[in-house]
CSV table of C-alpha atoms in Angstrom, one decimal:
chain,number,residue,atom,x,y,z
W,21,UNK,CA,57.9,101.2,31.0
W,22,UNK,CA,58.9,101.7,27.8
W,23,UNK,CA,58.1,98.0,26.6
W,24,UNK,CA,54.7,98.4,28.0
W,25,UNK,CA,53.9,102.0,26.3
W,26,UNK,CA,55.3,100.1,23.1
W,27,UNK,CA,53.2,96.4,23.3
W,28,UNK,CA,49.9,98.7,24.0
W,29,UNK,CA,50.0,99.8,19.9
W,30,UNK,CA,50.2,96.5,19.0
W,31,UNK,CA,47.7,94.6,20.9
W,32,UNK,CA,45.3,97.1,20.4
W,33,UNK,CA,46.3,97.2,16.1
W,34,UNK,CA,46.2,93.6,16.6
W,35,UNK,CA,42.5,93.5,18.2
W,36,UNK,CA,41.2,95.9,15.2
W,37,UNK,CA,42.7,94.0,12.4
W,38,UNK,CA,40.6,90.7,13.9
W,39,UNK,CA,37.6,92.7,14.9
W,40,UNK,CA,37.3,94.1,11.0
W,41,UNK,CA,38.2,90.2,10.3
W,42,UNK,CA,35.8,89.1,11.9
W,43,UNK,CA,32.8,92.0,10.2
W,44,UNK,CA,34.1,91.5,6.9
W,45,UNK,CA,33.4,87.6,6.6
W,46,UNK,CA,30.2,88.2,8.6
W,47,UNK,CA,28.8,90.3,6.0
W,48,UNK,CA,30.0,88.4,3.2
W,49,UNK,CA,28.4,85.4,4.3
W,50,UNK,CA,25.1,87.4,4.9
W,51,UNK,CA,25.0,88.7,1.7
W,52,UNK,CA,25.8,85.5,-0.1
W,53,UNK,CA,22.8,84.3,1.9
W,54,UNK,CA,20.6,86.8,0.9
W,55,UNK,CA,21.4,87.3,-2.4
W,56,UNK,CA,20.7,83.2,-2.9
W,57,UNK,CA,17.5,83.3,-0.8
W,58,UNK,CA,16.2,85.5,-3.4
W,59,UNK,CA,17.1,83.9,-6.4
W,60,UNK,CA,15.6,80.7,-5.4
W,61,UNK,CA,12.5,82.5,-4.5
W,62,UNK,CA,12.7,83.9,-7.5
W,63,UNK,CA,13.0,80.8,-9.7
W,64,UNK,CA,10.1,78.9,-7.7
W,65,UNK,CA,7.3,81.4,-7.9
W,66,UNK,CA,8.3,82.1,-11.9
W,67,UNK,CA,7.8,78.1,-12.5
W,68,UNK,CA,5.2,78.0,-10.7
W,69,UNK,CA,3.6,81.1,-12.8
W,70,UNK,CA,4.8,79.7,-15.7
W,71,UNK,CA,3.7,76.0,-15.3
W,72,UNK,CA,0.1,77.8,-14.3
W,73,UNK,CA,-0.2,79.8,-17.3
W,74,UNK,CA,0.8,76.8,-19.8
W,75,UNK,CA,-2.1,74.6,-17.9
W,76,UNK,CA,-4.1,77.6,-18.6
W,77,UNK,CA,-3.1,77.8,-22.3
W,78,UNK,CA,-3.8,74.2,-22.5
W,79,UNK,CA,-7.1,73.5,-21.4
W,80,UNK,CA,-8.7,76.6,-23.6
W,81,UNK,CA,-7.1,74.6,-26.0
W,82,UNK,CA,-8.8,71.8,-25.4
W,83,UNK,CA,-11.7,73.2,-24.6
W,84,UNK,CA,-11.7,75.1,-28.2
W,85,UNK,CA,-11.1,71.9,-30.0
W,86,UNK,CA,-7.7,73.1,-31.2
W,87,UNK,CA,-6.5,69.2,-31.4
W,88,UNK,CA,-2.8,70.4,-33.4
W,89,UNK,CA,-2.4,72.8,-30.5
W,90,UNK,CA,-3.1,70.4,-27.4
W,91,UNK,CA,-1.5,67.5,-29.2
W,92,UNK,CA,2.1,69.2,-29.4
W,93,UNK,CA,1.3,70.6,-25.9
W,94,UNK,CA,1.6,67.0,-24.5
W,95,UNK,CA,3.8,64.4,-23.7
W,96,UNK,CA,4.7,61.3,-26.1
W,97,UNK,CA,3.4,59.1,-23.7
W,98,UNK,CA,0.4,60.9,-23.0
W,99,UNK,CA,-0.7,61.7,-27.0
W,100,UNK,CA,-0.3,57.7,-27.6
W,101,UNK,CA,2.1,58.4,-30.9
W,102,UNK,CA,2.6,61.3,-33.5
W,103,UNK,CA,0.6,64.8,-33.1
W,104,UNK,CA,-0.7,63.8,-36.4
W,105,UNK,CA,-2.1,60.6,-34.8
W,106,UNK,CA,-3.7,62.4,-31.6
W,107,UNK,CA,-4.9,64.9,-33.9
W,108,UNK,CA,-6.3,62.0,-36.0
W,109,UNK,CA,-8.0,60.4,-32.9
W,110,UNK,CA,-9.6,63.6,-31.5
W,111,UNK,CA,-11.0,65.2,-34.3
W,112,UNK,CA,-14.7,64.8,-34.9
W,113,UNK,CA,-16.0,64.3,-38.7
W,114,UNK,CA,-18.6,66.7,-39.7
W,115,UNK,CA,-21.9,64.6,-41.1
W,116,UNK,CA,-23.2,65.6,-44.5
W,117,UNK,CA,-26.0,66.9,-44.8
W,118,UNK,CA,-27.0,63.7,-46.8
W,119,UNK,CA,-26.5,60.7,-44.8
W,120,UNK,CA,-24.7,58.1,-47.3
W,121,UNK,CA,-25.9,54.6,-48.0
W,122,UNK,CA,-23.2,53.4,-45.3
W,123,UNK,CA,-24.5,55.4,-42.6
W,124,UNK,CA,-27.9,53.6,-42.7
W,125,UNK,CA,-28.6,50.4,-43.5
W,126,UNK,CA,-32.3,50.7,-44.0
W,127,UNK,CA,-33.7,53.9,-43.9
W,128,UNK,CA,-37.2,54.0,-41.6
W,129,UNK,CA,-40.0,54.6,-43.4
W,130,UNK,CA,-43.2,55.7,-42.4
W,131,UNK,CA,-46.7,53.8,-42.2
W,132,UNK,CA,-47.5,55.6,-45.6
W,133,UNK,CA,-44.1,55.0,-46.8
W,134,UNK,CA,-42.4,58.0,-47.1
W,135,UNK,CA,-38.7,57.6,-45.3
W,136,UNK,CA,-37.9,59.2,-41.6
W,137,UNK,CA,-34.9,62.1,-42.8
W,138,UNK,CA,-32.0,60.0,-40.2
W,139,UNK,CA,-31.0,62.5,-37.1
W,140,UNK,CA,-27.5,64.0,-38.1
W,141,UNK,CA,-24.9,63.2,-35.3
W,142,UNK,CA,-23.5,65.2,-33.2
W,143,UNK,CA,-20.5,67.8,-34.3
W,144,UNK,CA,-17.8,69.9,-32.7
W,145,UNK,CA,-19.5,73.1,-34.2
W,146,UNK,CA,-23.1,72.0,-34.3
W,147,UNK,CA,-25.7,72.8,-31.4
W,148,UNK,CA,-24.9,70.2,-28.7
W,149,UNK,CA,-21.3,72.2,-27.7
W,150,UNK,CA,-22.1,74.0,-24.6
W,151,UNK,CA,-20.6,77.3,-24.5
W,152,UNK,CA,-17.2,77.3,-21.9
W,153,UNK,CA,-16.2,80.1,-20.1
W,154,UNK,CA,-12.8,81.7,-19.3
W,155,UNK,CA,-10.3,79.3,-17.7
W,156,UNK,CA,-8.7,79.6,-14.5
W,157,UNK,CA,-5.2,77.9,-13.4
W,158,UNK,CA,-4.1,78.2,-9.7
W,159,UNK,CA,-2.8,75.9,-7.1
W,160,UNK,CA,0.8,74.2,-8.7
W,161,UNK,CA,2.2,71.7,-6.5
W,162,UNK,CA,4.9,69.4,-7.0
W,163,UNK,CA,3.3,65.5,-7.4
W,164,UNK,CA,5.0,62.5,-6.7
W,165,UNK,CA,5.0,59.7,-9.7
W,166,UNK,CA,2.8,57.0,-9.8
W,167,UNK,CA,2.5,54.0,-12.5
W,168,UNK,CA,3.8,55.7,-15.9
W,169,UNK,CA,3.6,59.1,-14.8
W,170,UNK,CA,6.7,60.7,-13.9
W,171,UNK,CA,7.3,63.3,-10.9
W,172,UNK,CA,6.1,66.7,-12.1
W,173,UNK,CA,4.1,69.7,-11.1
W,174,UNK,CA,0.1,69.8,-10.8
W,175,UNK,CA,-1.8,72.8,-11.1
W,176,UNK,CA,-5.8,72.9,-10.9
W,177,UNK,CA,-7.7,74.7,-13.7
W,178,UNK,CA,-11.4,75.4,-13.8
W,179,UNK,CA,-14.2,76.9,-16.2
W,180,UNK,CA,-17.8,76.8,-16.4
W,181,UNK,CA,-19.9,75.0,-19.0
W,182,UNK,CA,-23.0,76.7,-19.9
W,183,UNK,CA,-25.4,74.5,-21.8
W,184,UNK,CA,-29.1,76.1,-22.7
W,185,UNK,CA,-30.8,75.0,-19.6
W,186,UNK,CA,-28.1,74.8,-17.2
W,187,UNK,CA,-24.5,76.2,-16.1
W,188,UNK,CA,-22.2,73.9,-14.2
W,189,UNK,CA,-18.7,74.2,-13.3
W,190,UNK,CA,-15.7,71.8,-15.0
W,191,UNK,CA,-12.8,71.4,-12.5
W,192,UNK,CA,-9.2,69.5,-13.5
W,193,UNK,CA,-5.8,68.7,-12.6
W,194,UNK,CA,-3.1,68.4,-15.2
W,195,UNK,CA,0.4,66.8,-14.5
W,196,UNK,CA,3.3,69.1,-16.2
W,197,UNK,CA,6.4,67.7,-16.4
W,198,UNK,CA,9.5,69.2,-17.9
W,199,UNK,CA,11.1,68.1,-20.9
W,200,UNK,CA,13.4,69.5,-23.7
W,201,UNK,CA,13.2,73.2,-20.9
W,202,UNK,CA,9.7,73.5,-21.7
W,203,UNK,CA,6.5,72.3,-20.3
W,204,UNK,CA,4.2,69.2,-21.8
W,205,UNK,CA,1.2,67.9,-20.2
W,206,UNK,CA,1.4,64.2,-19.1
W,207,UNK,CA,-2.0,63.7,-17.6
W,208,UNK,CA,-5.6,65.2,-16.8
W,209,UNK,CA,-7.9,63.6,-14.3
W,210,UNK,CA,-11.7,65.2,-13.5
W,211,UNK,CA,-11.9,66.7,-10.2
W,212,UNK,CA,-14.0,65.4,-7.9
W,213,UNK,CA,-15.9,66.3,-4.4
W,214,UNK,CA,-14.3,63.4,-3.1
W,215,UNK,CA,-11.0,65.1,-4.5
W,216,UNK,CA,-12.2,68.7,-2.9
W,217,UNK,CA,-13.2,66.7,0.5
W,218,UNK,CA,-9.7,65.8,1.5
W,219,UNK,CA,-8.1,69.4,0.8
W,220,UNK,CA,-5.6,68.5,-1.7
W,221,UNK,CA,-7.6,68.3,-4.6
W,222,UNK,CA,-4.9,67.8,-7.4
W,223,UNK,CA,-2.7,65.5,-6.0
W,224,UNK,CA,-5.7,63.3,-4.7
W,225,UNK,CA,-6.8,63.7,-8.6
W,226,UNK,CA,-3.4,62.7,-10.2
W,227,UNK,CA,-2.7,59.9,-7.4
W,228,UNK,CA,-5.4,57.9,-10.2
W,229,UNK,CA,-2.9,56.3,-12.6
């Protein structure tokens, strides 16, 4: 009897020391678990903030002619050189207000011969700029590559363009990829109705190389 009294203790000390075991790594685990569920959760939705608000930053670039601005905002590939080169390519030359000899060969004259003042061409500041409105980023997916466009994350911005008769509404996709830790915009492709149609608008947009 007095074996069995004294084996009781120990079976039973035995049982508790496995049953808290047993809790302890239970927990542990769970709260490994958790604590990485968030973080990754945490990281996704801040890139895909962060990749929507630099789309966002881009296009009012764009869309405000700031050439310096969008030209460091994208990719080598994408700005075909230097930023001093895009910059080069996309900037728009003011006319004079006196057309010089090289701009027109012959000026037209009229019937009693007095010359036809030539039609000034269009600038980025002059009256044929519609008016755009606040730009609006949403939507980032991840997009697979295709031709010289690498894997990277699309996001749909939109804005409308008011012109003095009419107001119509301007809807993109930009591909952001990730170089250097920051974002650079490797392509930007109109969206369509066709795009809209098929319910995934910016990666039916950015599937044209």
């Amino acid at each position: 009897m007095k074996r069995v009294v004294r084996a009781v203790p120990v079976a039973l000390a035995a049982a508790a020391v496995s049953l808290v075991g047993l809790v302890g790594c239970s927990s542990g685990a769970g709260a490994g678990a958790g604590a990485g569920a968030t973080k990754a959760t945490g990281n996704g939705a801040g890139a895909q903030a962060s990749a929507e608000a630099f789309a966002r930053t881009y296009q009012e670039a764009v869309n405000d002619q700031d050439w310096q601005q969008v030209c460091r905002m994208r990719t080598d590939r994408y700005r075909h050189g230097t930023v001093q080169a895009c910059v080069a390519a996309n900037t728009e030359s003011t006319p004079s207000a006196t057309p010089s000899p090289t701009e027109s060969e012959e000026p037209l004259r009229r019937a009693d011969g007095s010359i036809v003042p030539p039609k000034p061409k269009p600038s980025a500041s002059g009256p044929d700029r519609a008016e755009t409105g606040p730009v609006k980023a949403a939507g980032a997916v991840p997009v697979p590559a295709i031709g010289e466009h690498p894997a990277g994350t699309g996001v749909g911005v939109q804005y409308t363009v008011t012109w003095p008769s009419s107001t119509t509404t301007d809807k993109k996709a930009l591909r952001l990829v990730q170089q250097g830790g920051r974002w650079l915009v490797d392509q930007s492709e109109d969206v369509f109705p066709s795009d809209e149609a098929h319910g995934d608008p910016v990666r039916d947009a950015l599937s044209r190389s």
